[in-house]
Amino acid sequence: MQCGREEKGACPNCGREGGIKLGKAPLAYLAERFFVDGSFCKGEFGGAPTIQFNEHQKTSIQVDAVLRDDIGVFEKVLGVGFFDYGPRLWMIGEVEPLKALLDEKKRAAVIERILDEYPTRVIGIDERFYRVRKSPGSATDPREYDTPPAEIPQHGRLSSQDVPVMYASPLIDMCLHECRYTVEDELFIATLNPTRGLNLLDLTAVLEEEVSEFDSLDMAVHMLFLGGRAAYDGARVIARTARDNGFDGLVYPSYFSSHYHGERLFQTVHGITRRRFKGAKSYEQSLSVPNLALFGHPIADGIVEVDTINRLVISRVAYEFHHGPAIA
């Protein structure tokens, strides 16, 4: 994203004529985007920027001479200093319900809370969702788009040998992202719809809680689905328990939710997650991109039918990116 605007006349800081000029507001945005967003480090669970700035501190970060000159402009115009940021520990996974979910001996009580506190979402017969396959054996056979047969191992975020899962999404591009397909792949897409209402445990919901982030079930589930393979055991037990309690599947947040919207993970205001602010609930909810995990073999079981099957051709690939400081 380009900040500032074209203006004639000399820049009051560097003296150059013409070019893009930055006022106070775009300069503040650039400081946040480059130094804060650009220094974000993701951990096994959670993550945080390593640099912050405010008007109360002087600059103390160690940078090269070129960046030091640029920082001088931010200091002069915004009256701020840049410093090494020590995050609140919840930002890097010190969340009690999350730690319990990862502990085989302690997770049962937390999973019981998840089933009690998260809403049920019914996917109706008029709703469509999609499943993409790479080089299926018989591309026009609807059975190719069902859950893999038992002899094919399942080791996904929610699936295991005793809990087979069909993954799908209401967004076609999320199917591509989740499976890391490339332009080299021969892809086919099935448009699916339920034959009856599907009762799904909705883990994309933002819970309203009266506790800090350290004790937040909402934050625990949020981090679990943004975590890597260390999160899989806990997530699979949630899936197994939901199935055993009669759910047809889960609605769960995509691992790529934040990147789909171009948002930095775990946004805070003065160290408090935005998810706790009531006025921000609907916005935070909108950032959670839903995927579907349906238990069993829903096509063979007759609760999902294939409407259409088509080839899927990736015709264009584009990325949005920004820069951050190269600090060791």
Tab-separated table of C-alpha atoms in Angstrom:
chain	number	residue	atom	x	y	z
A	1	MET	CA	0.000	0.000	0.000
A	2	GLN	CA	1.325	3.432	-0.929
A	3	CYS	CA	1.151	6.079	1.775
A	4	GLY	CA	1.061	9.833	1.226
A	5	ARG	CA	0.298	11.766	-1.948
A	6	GLU	CA	1.984	13.497	-4.860
A	7	GLU	CA	2.750	17.137	-4.065
A	8	LYS	CA	4.942	19.791	-5.645
A	9	GLY	CA	7.455	21.625	-3.526
A	10	ALA	CA	10.341	20.671	-1.313
A	11	CYS	CA	10.020	18.129	1.484
A	12	PRO	CA	10.667	19.886	4.817
A	13	ASN	CA	12.715	16.894	6.021
A	14	CYS	CA	14.907	15.827	3.078
A	15	GLY	CA	14.567	18.869	0.809
A	16	ARG	CA	13.668	16.881	-2.307
A	17	GLU	CA	11.340	18.432	-4.880
A	18	GLY	CA	8.215	16.579	-6.021
A	19	GLY	CA	7.498	12.947	-5.161
A	20	ILE	CA	5.307	11.455	-2.442
A	21	LYS	CA	4.803	13.560	0.691
A	22	LEU	CA	3.836	12.032	4.019
A	23	GLY	CA	1.738	13.949	6.501
A	24	LYS	CA	1.345	13.027	10.154
A	25	ALA	CA	-1.483	10.504	9.739
A	26	PRO	CA	0.119	8.441	6.936
A	27	LEU	CA	3.451	8.590	8.761
A	28	ALA	CA	1.811	7.134	11.887
A	29	TYR	CA	0.267	4.381	9.757
A	30	LEU	CA	3.649	3.657	8.190
A	31	ALA	CA	5.302	3.449	11.620
A	32	GLU	CA	2.727	0.886	12.741
A	33	ARG	CA	2.904	-1.106	9.522
A	34	PHE	CA	6.702	-1.203	9.183
A	35	PHE	CA	7.992	-1.349	12.754
A	36	VAL	CA	5.144	-3.079	14.608
A	37	ASP	CA	3.482	-5.316	12.018
A	38	GLY	CA	6.835	-5.829	10.299
A	39	SER	CA	8.489	-7.120	13.483
A	40	PHE	CA	5.721	-9.588	14.383
A	41	CYS	CA	7.020	-13.012	15.418
A	42	LYS	CA	4.644	-15.965	15.509
A	43	GLY	CA	5.273	-18.575	18.160
A	44	GLU	CA	4.042	-22.129	18.497
A	45	PHE	CA	0.901	-20.558	19.932
A	46	GLY	CA	0.214	-16.848	19.670
A	47	GLY	CA	2.735	-14.229	18.696
A	48	ALA	CA	3.639	-10.570	19.175
A	49	PRO	CA	5.598	-7.720	17.609
A	50	THR	CA	9.132	-7.255	18.893
A	51	ILE	CA	9.067	-3.465	18.382
A	52	GLN	CA	6.601	-0.855	19.609
A	53	PHE	CA	6.565	2.929	19.770
A	54	ASN	CA	4.896	5.632	21.826
A	55	GLU	CA	5.349	9.224	22.926
A	56	HIS	CA	6.632	8.255	26.392
A	57	GLN	CA	9.883	6.522	25.441
A	58	LYS	CA	12.994	7.453	23.526
A	59	THR	CA	14.267	5.269	20.719
A	60	SER	CA	16.402	2.417	22.054
A	61	ILE	CA	16.319	-0.192	19.274
A	62	GLN	CA	19.584	-0.982	17.496
A	63	VAL	CA	19.354	-0.324	13.746
A	64	ASP	CA	21.706	0.473	10.865
A	65	ALA	CA	22.596	4.035	9.857
A	66	VAL	CA	20.081	4.240	6.995
A	67	LEU	CA	17.146	3.208	9.165
A	68	ARG	CA	18.423	5.439	11.972
A	69	ASP	CA	18.004	8.453	9.671
A	70	ASP	CA	14.452	7.367	8.797
A	71	ILE	CA	13.600	6.906	12.467
A	72	GLY	CA	14.681	10.487	13.031
A	73	VAL	CA	11.838	11.652	10.779
A	74	PHE	CA	9.281	9.628	12.771
A	75	GLU	CA	10.669	11.009	16.026
A	76	LYS	CA	10.541	14.587	14.765
A	77	VAL	CA	7.061	14.520	13.197
A	78	LEU	CA	5.250	12.117	15.541
A	79	GLY	CA	7.169	12.785	18.756
A	80	VAL	CA	7.619	9.068	19.450
A	81	GLY	CA	10.404	6.658	20.306
A	82	PHE	CA	10.850	3.045	19.186
A	83	PHE	CA	11.735	0.343	21.702
A	84	ASP	CA	12.031	-3.420	22.132
A	85	TYR	CA	8.621	-4.732	23.136
A	86	GLY	CA	8.076	-7.309	25.860
A	87	PRO	CA	4.585	-8.734	25.242
A	88	ARG	CA	2.077	-9.781	27.853
A	89	LEU	CA	2.595	-13.502	28.269
A	90	TRP	CA	-0.898	-14.470	27.090
A	91	MET	CA	0.164	-13.263	23.627
A	92	ILE	CA	2.659	-16.124	23.398
A	93	GLY	CA	0.431	-18.910	24.642
A	94	GLU	CA	0.248	-18.488	28.424
A	95	VAL	CA	-3.509	-19.075	28.374
A	96	GLU	CA	-4.705	-21.542	30.997
A	97	PRO	CA	-7.514	-23.230	28.997
A	98	LEU	CA	-5.119	-23.598	26.043
A	99	LYS	CA	-2.494	-25.237	28.231
A	100	ALA	CA	-5.171	-27.579	29.579
A	101	LEU	CA	-6.281	-28.480	26.030
A	102	LEU	CA	-2.727	-29.527	25.266
A	103	ASP	CA	-2.534	-31.708	28.388
A	104	GLU	CA	-4.129	-35.118	27.907
A	105	LYS	CA	-4.925	-35.361	31.628
A	106	LYS	CA	-6.599	-31.939	31.895
A	107	ARG	CA	-8.378	-31.353	28.587
A	108	ALA	CA	-11.700	-33.111	29.301
A	109	ALA	CA	-13.152	-30.292	31.431
A	110	VAL	CA	-12.179	-27.634	28.881
A	111	ILE	CA	-13.698	-29.601	26.002
A	112	GLU	CA	-16.911	-29.976	28.002
A	113	ARG	CA	-16.978	-26.168	28.320
A	114	ILE	CA	-16.421	-25.802	24.573
A	115	LEU	CA	-19.459	-27.951	23.812
A	116	ASP	CA	-21.530	-25.980	26.336
A	117	GLU	CA	-20.420	-22.436	25.490
A	118	TYR	CA	-19.984	-22.439	21.713
A	119	PRO	CA	-23.126	-22.139	19.567
A	120	THR	CA	-24.591	-24.657	17.153
A	121	ARG	CA	-24.830	-23.575	13.535
A	122	VAL	CA	-27.236	-25.287	11.167
A	123	ILE	CA	-26.134	-25.531	7.533
A	124	GLY	CA	-29.359	-25.660	5.514
A	125	ILE	CA	-30.173	-27.423	2.252
A	126	ASP	CA	-29.972	-24.134	0.349
A	127	GLU	CA	-26.328	-23.514	1.335
A	128	ARG	CA	-23.414	-24.448	-0.898
A	129	PHE	CA	-19.858	-25.339	-0.087
A	130	TYR	CA	-16.926	-26.741	-2.017
A	131	ARG	CA	-14.330	-29.466	-2.047
A	132	VAL	CA	-11.305	-29.500	-4.358
A	133	ARG	CA	-9.399	-32.647	-5.389
A	134	LYS	CA	-6.025	-32.977	-7.064
A	135	SER	CA	-5.867	-35.591	-9.854
A	136	PRO	CA	-8.736	-37.795	-8.597
A	137	GLY	CA	-8.926	-41.316	-10.018
A	138	SER	CA	-12.268	-40.668	-11.701
A	139	ALA	CA	-12.923	-36.938	-11.733
A	140	THR	CA	-16.646	-37.187	-12.525
A	141	ASP	CA	-17.436	-39.766	-9.824
A	142	PRO	CA	-19.121	-38.030	-6.836
A	143	ARG	CA	-17.530	-40.550	-4.467
A	144	GLU	CA	-14.107	-39.054	-5.237
A	145	TYR	CA	-15.155	-35.945	-3.282
A	146	ASP	CA	-16.172	-37.775	-0.117
A	147	THR	CA	-13.964	-38.399	2.909
A	148	PRO	CA	-10.984	-40.609	1.936
A	149	PRO	CA	-11.611	-44.355	2.411
A	150	ALA	CA	-10.437	-46.071	5.588
A	151	GLU	CA	-7.273	-47.499	4.012
A	152	ILE	CA	-5.939	-43.986	3.357
A	153	PRO	CA	-4.490	-42.522	6.597
A	154	GLN	CA	-5.972	-39.262	7.855
A	155	HIS	CA	-3.668	-37.032	9.870
A	156	GLY	CA	-5.234	-33.581	9.523
A	157	ARG	CA	-5.962	-30.933	12.123
A	158	LEU	CA	-9.278	-32.546	13.059
A	159	SER	CA	-9.170	-35.975	11.422
A	160	SER	CA	-7.706	-39.260	12.603
A	161	GLN	CA	-8.193	-42.932	11.805
A	162	ASP	CA	-11.084	-43.253	14.259
A	163	VAL	CA	-12.620	-39.877	13.315
A	164	PRO	CA	-12.725	-39.600	9.512
A	165	VAL	CA	-13.430	-36.042	8.362
A	166	MET	CA	-14.432	-34.482	5.062
A	167	TYR	CA	-12.931	-30.988	4.833
A	168	ALA	CA	-14.750	-28.363	2.777
A	169	SER	CA	-15.183	-24.607	2.600
A	170	PRO	CA	-17.820	-22.090	1.501
A	171	LEU	CA	-14.935	-20.193	-0.182
A	172	ILE	CA	-13.216	-21.726	-3.202
A	173	ASP	CA	-9.964	-19.830	-2.719
A	174	MET	CA	-9.706	-21.142	0.844
A	175	CYS	CA	-9.811	-24.693	-0.548
A	176	LEU	CA	-6.738	-23.804	-2.612
A	177	HIS	CA	-4.895	-22.133	0.271
A	178	GLU	CA	-5.599	-24.909	2.762
A	179	CYS	CA	-4.269	-27.623	0.440
A	180	ARG	CA	-1.324	-25.589	-0.913
A	181	TYR	CA	-2.219	-26.370	-4.513
A	182	THR	CA	-0.100	-24.908	-7.326
A	183	VAL	CA	-0.559	-23.990	-10.994
A	184	GLU	CA	1.084	-27.343	-11.856
A	185	ASP	CA	-1.782	-29.335	-10.327
A	186	GLU	CA	-4.718	-30.873	-12.185
A	187	LEU	CA	-7.640	-29.757	-10.030
A	188	PHE	CA	-11.333	-30.555	-9.910
A	189	ILE	CA	-13.990	-28.927	-7.755
A	190	ALA	CA	-17.277	-30.310	-6.488
A	191	THR	CA	-20.107	-28.013	-5.467
A	192	LEU	CA	-21.848	-29.617	-2.491
A	193	ASN	CA	-25.044	-29.062	-0.568
A	194	PRO	CA	-26.705	-30.859	2.357
A	195	THR	CA	-29.759	-33.061	1.891
A	196	ARG	CA	-30.891	-32.066	5.394
A	197	GLY	CA	-29.895	-29.505	7.971
A	198	LEU	CA	-26.408	-30.194	9.336
A	199	ASN	CA	-25.854	-29.453	13.014
A	200	LEU	CA	-22.333	-28.112	13.412
A	201	LEU	CA	-20.469	-26.877	16.473
A	202	ASP	CA	-19.404	-23.346	15.516
A	203	LEU	CA	-15.872	-22.683	16.745
A	204	THR	CA	-15.586	-19.434	14.768
A	205	ALA	CA	-17.770	-17.607	17.315
A	206	VAL	CA	-16.280	-14.860	19.491
A	207	LEU	CA	-17.323	-15.605	23.076
A	208	GLU	CA	-18.318	-12.874	25.517
A	209	GLU	CA	-16.375	-13.435	28.727
A	210	GLU	CA	-15.690	-11.613	31.989
A	211	VAL	CA	-12.149	-12.912	32.422
A	212	SER	CA	-8.680	-11.820	31.335
A	213	GLU	CA	-6.937	-13.282	28.307
A	214	PHE	CA	-4.952	-15.573	30.622
A	215	ASP	CA	-8.155	-17.435	31.565
A	216	SER	CA	-10.051	-16.984	28.301
A	217	LEU	CA	-11.631	-19.992	26.605
A	218	ASP	CA	-12.237	-17.793	23.565
A	219	MET	CA	-8.523	-17.002	23.268
A	220	ALA	CA	-7.608	-20.658	23.832
A	221	VAL	CA	-9.727	-21.862	20.904
A	222	HIS	CA	-8.619	-18.907	18.774
A	223	MET	CA	-4.954	-19.793	19.323
A	224	LEU	CA	-5.540	-23.526	18.912
A	225	PHE	CA	-6.748	-23.100	15.337
A	226	LEU	CA	-3.996	-20.638	14.465
A	227	GLY	CA	-1.369	-22.994	15.856
A	228	GLY	CA	0.768	-25.506	13.967
A	229	ARG	CA	1.012	-29.255	14.404
A	230	ALA	CA	1.412	-28.969	18.165
A	231	ALA	CA	-2.300	-28.047	18.208
A	232	TYR	CA	-3.514	-31.124	16.351
A	233	ASP	CA	-3.970	-33.516	19.288
A	234	GLY	CA	-6.169	-31.090	21.209
A	235	ALA	CA	-8.190	-30.191	18.112
A	236	ARG	CA	-8.756	-33.857	17.246
A	237	VAL	CA	-10.131	-34.590	20.714
A	238	ILE	CA	-12.572	-31.682	20.319
A	239	ALA	CA	-13.696	-33.214	17.012
A	240	ARG	CA	-14.058	-36.692	18.502
A	241	THR	CA	-16.079	-35.390	21.453
A	242	ALA	CA	-18.343	-33.306	19.198
A	243	ARG	CA	-19.028	-36.349	17.028
A	244	ASP	CA	-19.774	-38.493	20.069
A	245	ASN	CA	-22.253	-35.835	21.222
A	246	GLY	CA	-24.263	-36.013	18.005
A	247	PHE	CA	-22.849	-33.153	15.941
A	248	ASP	CA	-22.531	-33.660	12.193
A	249	GLY	CA	-19.292	-31.705	12.172
A	250	LEU	CA	-17.566	-28.448	13.023
A	251	VAL	CA	-17.352	-24.953	11.635
A	252	TYR	CA	-13.794	-23.962	12.448
A	253	PRO	CA	-11.600	-20.932	11.685
A	254	SER	CA	-9.133	-21.300	8.847
A	255	TYR	CA	-5.439	-21.205	9.694
A	256	PHE	CA	-5.229	-18.559	6.948
A	257	SER	CA	-7.964	-16.279	8.349
A	258	SER	CA	-5.711	-13.322	9.146
A	259	HIS	CA	-3.829	-13.521	5.853
A	260	TYR	CA	-7.093	-13.749	3.927
A	261	HIS	CA	-8.020	-10.329	5.317
A	262	GLY	CA	-4.491	-8.892	5.439
A	263	GLU	CA	-4.647	-8.454	9.228
A	264	ARG	CA	-1.855	-8.988	11.726
A	265	LEU	CA	-2.541	-11.822	14.161
A	266	PHE	CA	-3.589	-11.133	17.755
A	267	GLN	CA	-4.268	-7.399	17.468
A	268	THR	CA	-4.350	-5.559	20.794
A	269	VAL	CA	-5.107	-2.146	22.267
A	270	HIS	CA	-2.711	-1.359	25.132
A	271	GLY	CA	-2.017	-5.080	25.474
A	272	ILE	CA	-5.711	-6.045	25.615
A	273	THR	CA	-7.016	-8.233	22.804
A	274	ARG	CA	-9.561	-6.555	20.544
A	275	ARG	CA	-11.763	-9.631	20.958
A	276	ARG	CA	-12.674	-8.397	24.466
A	277	PHE	CA	-14.144	-5.093	23.262
A	278	LYS	CA	-17.895	-5.449	22.784
A	279	GLY	CA	-17.988	-2.877	20.003
A	280	ALA	CA	-15.416	-4.873	18.047
A	281	LYS	CA	-17.100	-8.279	18.345
A	282	SER	CA	-18.805	-8.285	14.941
A	283	TYR	CA	-15.621	-7.092	13.243
A	284	GLU	CA	-13.496	-9.730	14.967
A	285	GLN	CA	-16.095	-12.336	14.020
A	286	SER	CA	-15.839	-11.272	10.371
A	287	LEU	CA	-12.076	-11.912	10.415
A	288	SER	CA	-12.605	-15.595	11.208
A	289	VAL	CA	-12.854	-17.350	7.835
A	290	PRO	CA	-15.006	-20.485	8.242
A	291	ASN	CA	-14.090	-23.969	7.075
A	292	LEU	CA	-16.240	-27.078	7.461
A	293	ALA	CA	-15.258	-30.447	8.908
A	294	LEU	CA	-17.993	-33.062	8.412
A	295	PHE	CA	-17.730	-36.351	10.280
A	296	GLY	CA	-17.841	-39.767	8.649
A	297	HIS	CA	-18.449	-40.123	4.919
A	298	PRO	CA	-21.249	-37.598	4.336
A	299	ILE	CA	-21.654	-38.253	0.596
A	300	ALA	CA	-21.834	-42.033	1.030
A	301	ASP	CA	-24.090	-41.531	4.053
A	302	GLY	CA	-26.478	-39.435	1.946
A	303	ILE	CA	-26.414	-36.266	4.059
A	304	VAL	CA	-24.418	-34.320	1.456
A	305	GLU	CA	-24.869	-34.486	-2.308
A	306	VAL	CA	-22.704	-33.390	-5.204
A	307	ASP	CA	-24.431	-30.734	-7.294
A	308	THR	CA	-21.777	-30.116	-9.964
A	309	ILE	CA	-18.203	-31.167	-10.761
A	310	ASN	CA	-15.890	-28.973	-12.809
A	311	ARG	CA	-12.226	-28.527	-13.560
A	312	LEU	CA	-10.625	-25.740	-11.560
A	313	VAL	CA	-7.955	-23.741	-13.373
A	314	ILE	CA	-5.699	-21.371	-11.438
A	315	SER	CA	-5.402	-18.473	-13.866
A	316	ARG	CA	-3.732	-15.825	-11.743
A	317	VAL	CA	-1.675	-15.662	-8.555
A	318	ALA	CA	-1.121	-12.417	-6.635
A	319	TYR	CA	0.337	-11.483	-3.266
A	320	GLU	CA	0.051	-8.461	-1.031
A	321	PHE	CA	3.003	-7.755	1.215
A	322	HIS	CA	4.722	-5.089	3.239
A	323	HIS	CA	8.193	-4.587	4.666
A	324	GLY	CA	9.604	-4.699	8.166
A	325	PRO	CA	12.949	-3.896	9.785
A	326	ALA	CA	15.798	-6.375	9.279
A	327	ILE	CA	16.908	-6.645	12.891
A	328	ALA	CA	18.777	-9.690	14.168
